[in-house]
Tab-separated table of C-alpha atoms in Angstrom:
chain	number	residue	atom	x	y	z
G	13	MET	CA	28.469	5.632	-2.826
G	14	ASP	CA	24.698	5.994	-3.302
G	15	ALA	CA	22.633	2.944	-4.491
G	16	PRO	CA	20.753	3.068	-7.867
G	17	CYS	CA	17.572	4.299	-7.866
G	18	LEU	CA	15.213	1.795	-7.905
G	19	ALA	CA	11.776	3.306	-6.832
G	20	ARG	CA	10.338	5.790	-9.727
G	21	SER	CA	7.689	7.373	-8.406
G	22	VAL	CA	4.910	7.826	-4.973
G	23	ASP	CA	1.725	4.915	-6.763
G	24	HIS	CA	-0.218	5.745	-3.473
G	25	ILE	CA	-0.430	6.379	0.303
G	26	ALA	CA	-2.668	4.108	1.943
G	27	ILE	CA	-4.904	4.847	4.967
G	28	ALA	CA	-6.307	2.042	6.626
G	29	THR	CA	-9.624	2.546	8.565
G	30	PRO	CA	-12.291	0.250	10.031
G	31	ASP	CA	-15.240	1.595	8.143
G	32	ILE	CA	-13.854	2.517	4.179
G	33	ARG	CA	-17.394	3.243	2.899
G	34	GLU	CA	-17.374	6.206	5.464
G	35	SER	CA	-13.593	7.194	4.632
G	36	LEU	CA	-14.521	7.259	1.144
G	37	GLN	CA	-17.833	9.460	1.463
G	38	PHE	CA	-15.084	11.481	3.755
G	39	TYR	CA	-12.650	11.961	0.860
G	40	ARG	CA	-15.499	12.549	-1.839
G	41	GLN	CA	-17.125	15.168	0.434
G	42	VAL	CA	-14.226	16.992	1.837
G	43	PHE	CA	-11.571	16.851	-1.605
G	44	GLY	CA	-14.107	15.730	-4.228
G	45	VAL	CA	-12.235	12.865	-4.870
G	46	GLY	CA	-13.568	9.328	-5.584
G	47	GLU	CA	-16.624	9.824	-7.434
G	48	ARG	CA	-16.176	6.888	-9.619
G	49	VAL	CA	-14.179	4.485	-7.235
G	50	ALA	CA	-15.391	0.945	-6.906
G	51	ILE	CA	-14.477	-0.970	-3.646
G	52	GLU	CA	-12.977	-4.560	-4.357
G	53	GLU	CA	-11.954	-7.111	-1.919
G	54	VAL	CA	-8.899	-8.565	-1.846
G	55	PRO	CA	-9.100	-11.907	-0.529
G	56	GLU	CA	-5.212	-12.722	-0.035
G	57	GLN	CA	-4.593	-10.001	1.799
G	58	LYS	CA	-7.638	-10.254	3.875
G	59	VAL	CA	-8.769	-6.306	3.166
G	60	LEU	CA	-11.612	-4.622	1.228
G	61	GLY	CA	-9.528	-1.555	-0.692
G	62	CYS	CA	-10.368	1.387	-3.090
G	63	LEU	CA	-7.531	3.460	-4.950
G	64	ILE	CA	-8.575	6.990	-5.829
G	65	PRO	CA	-7.061	8.861	-8.361
G	66	LEU	CA	-5.734	12.540	-7.304
G	67	GLY	CA	-5.117	14.078	-10.789
G	68	ASN	CA	-0.973	13.516	-10.485
G	69	GLY	CA	-0.446	9.821	-11.176
G	70	ALA	CA	-0.673	9.487	-7.431
G	71	ARG	CA	-3.222	8.028	-5.417
G	72	LEU	CA	-5.062	7.506	-2.164
G	73	GLU	CA	-5.363	3.766	-1.353
G	74	LEU	CA	-8.093	3.151	1.418
G	75	ILE	CA	-7.775	-0.277	3.061
G	76	GLN	CA	-10.303	-2.222	5.811
G	77	PRO	CA	-9.584	-5.489	7.246
G	78	THR	CA	-11.813	-8.016	6.529
G	79	ASP	CA	-10.172	-10.445	9.358
G	80	PRO	CA	-9.265	-8.663	12.738
G	81	SER	CA	-5.962	-10.949	13.266
G	82	THR	CA	-4.156	-9.418	10.183
G	83	GLY	CA	-1.374	-7.548	10.085
G	84	VAL	CA	-4.326	-4.783	9.009
G	85	GLY	CA	-6.888	-5.777	11.391
G	86	ARG	CA	-4.465	-5.296	14.644
G	87	PHE	CA	-3.288	-1.767	13.379
G	88	VAL	CA	-6.366	-0.796	12.913
G	89	ALA	CA	-7.738	-1.904	16.447
G	90	GLN	CA	-4.783	-0.185	17.465
G	91	ARG	CA	-4.355	2.940	15.919
G	92	GLY	CA	-8.331	3.416	14.377
G	93	GLU	CA	-8.207	5.178	10.974
G	94	ALA	CA	-4.361	5.889	10.174
G	95	LEU	CA	-1.574	6.246	7.574
G	96	HIS	CA	-0.841	2.740	6.672
G	97	HIS	CA	2.312	2.054	4.364
G	98	LEU	CA	3.364	4.303	1.477
G	99	ALA	CA	3.754	2.658	-1.852
G	100	LEU	CA	6.462	3.457	-4.593
G	101	THR	CA	6.649	2.488	-8.145
G	102	VAL	CA	9.423	0.237	-9.293
G	103	ASP	CA	10.233	-0.834	-13.083
G	104	ASP	CA	11.562	-4.305	-11.644
G	105	LEU	CA	10.081	-5.698	-8.585
G	106	PRO	CA	12.095	-9.103	-8.786
G	107	LEU	CA	15.443	-7.388	-9.091
G	108	ALA	CA	14.426	-4.625	-6.300
G	109	LEU	CA	13.585	-7.433	-3.824
G	110	ARG	CA	16.774	-9.058	-4.662
G	111	ARG	CA	18.752	-5.555	-4.778
G	112	LEU	CA	17.273	-4.921	-1.478
G	113	ALA	CA	17.345	-8.431	-0.067
G	114	GLU	CA	21.251	-8.226	-0.972
G	115	GLN	CA	21.449	-5.136	1.149
G	116	GLY	CA	19.952	-6.067	4.207
G	117	PHE	CA	16.603	-5.262	4.440
G	118	THR	CA	13.745	-7.476	5.740
G	119	LEU	CA	11.256	-8.314	3.182
G	120	VAL	CA	7.616	-9.045	4.148
G	121	ASP	CA	7.302	-10.771	0.404
G	122	ARG	CA	10.180	-12.000	-1.480
G	123	GLU	CA	7.908	-12.735	-4.499
G	124	PRO	CA	5.827	-10.336	-5.742
G	125	ARG	CA	2.226	-11.201	-5.396
G	126	GLN	CA	-0.871	-9.616	-6.881
G	127	GLY	CA	-2.206	-6.443	-4.893
G	128	LEU	CA	-4.890	-4.035	-5.744
G	129	ALA	CA	-2.208	-1.786	-7.151
G	130	GLY	CA	-0.612	-4.355	-9.410
G	131	ARG	CA	2.266	-6.462	-8.302
G	132	ILE	CA	3.325	-5.406	-5.118
G	133	ALA	CA	5.444	-6.832	-2.442
G	134	PHE	CA	6.785	-5.062	1.098
G	135	LEU	CA	9.566	-4.222	3.216
G	136	HIS	CA	9.325	-4.551	6.528
G	137	PRO	CA	9.587	-1.382	8.710
G	138	ARG	CA	12.199	-2.402	11.157
G	139	SER	CA	14.351	-2.335	8.134
G	140	THR	CA	13.010	1.039	6.782
G	141	ARG	CA	13.074	3.154	9.836
G	142	GLY	CA	9.785	2.458	10.711
G	143	VAL	CA	7.680	3.121	7.712
G	144	LEU	CA	6.206	0.230	6.293
G	145	ILE	CA	6.850	0.597	2.410
G	146	GLU	CA	4.887	-1.531	-0.329
G	147	LEU	CA	6.736	-1.904	-3.441
G	148	VAL	CA	4.739	-1.684	-7.129
G	149	GLN	CA	5.012	-2.752	-10.483
G	150	LYS	CA	2.686	-1.626	-12.888
G	151	GLY	CA	1.478	-3.862	-15.751
């Protein structure tokens, strides 16, 4: 029997970049998106970030590390600009984390924390077939 659906939609796809302003300019020029997007600092995650609306409810997130020793910093040092994670919307983040932990998933965050997209938590890629997954509860 399949598990009950926890994910409601794709919230965003994140790209890690060494230069967020240059990347944002690229998406503005090539795809015409992100004109009124503000870059914000997220000190707890040691990144600069922005969310670019794509018009269908999904967003593109750009993240630039502000500390090379963080996970995002190491990721950019190894891979350069690249896809970083997939973010899925859930209705009840604490419940989703509890259910996933009970199923044996490795949680990066055992408790929700505040992120650029809302209340967030990450699942470790070693338990999600190599994909870093972020769960987002809006509001």
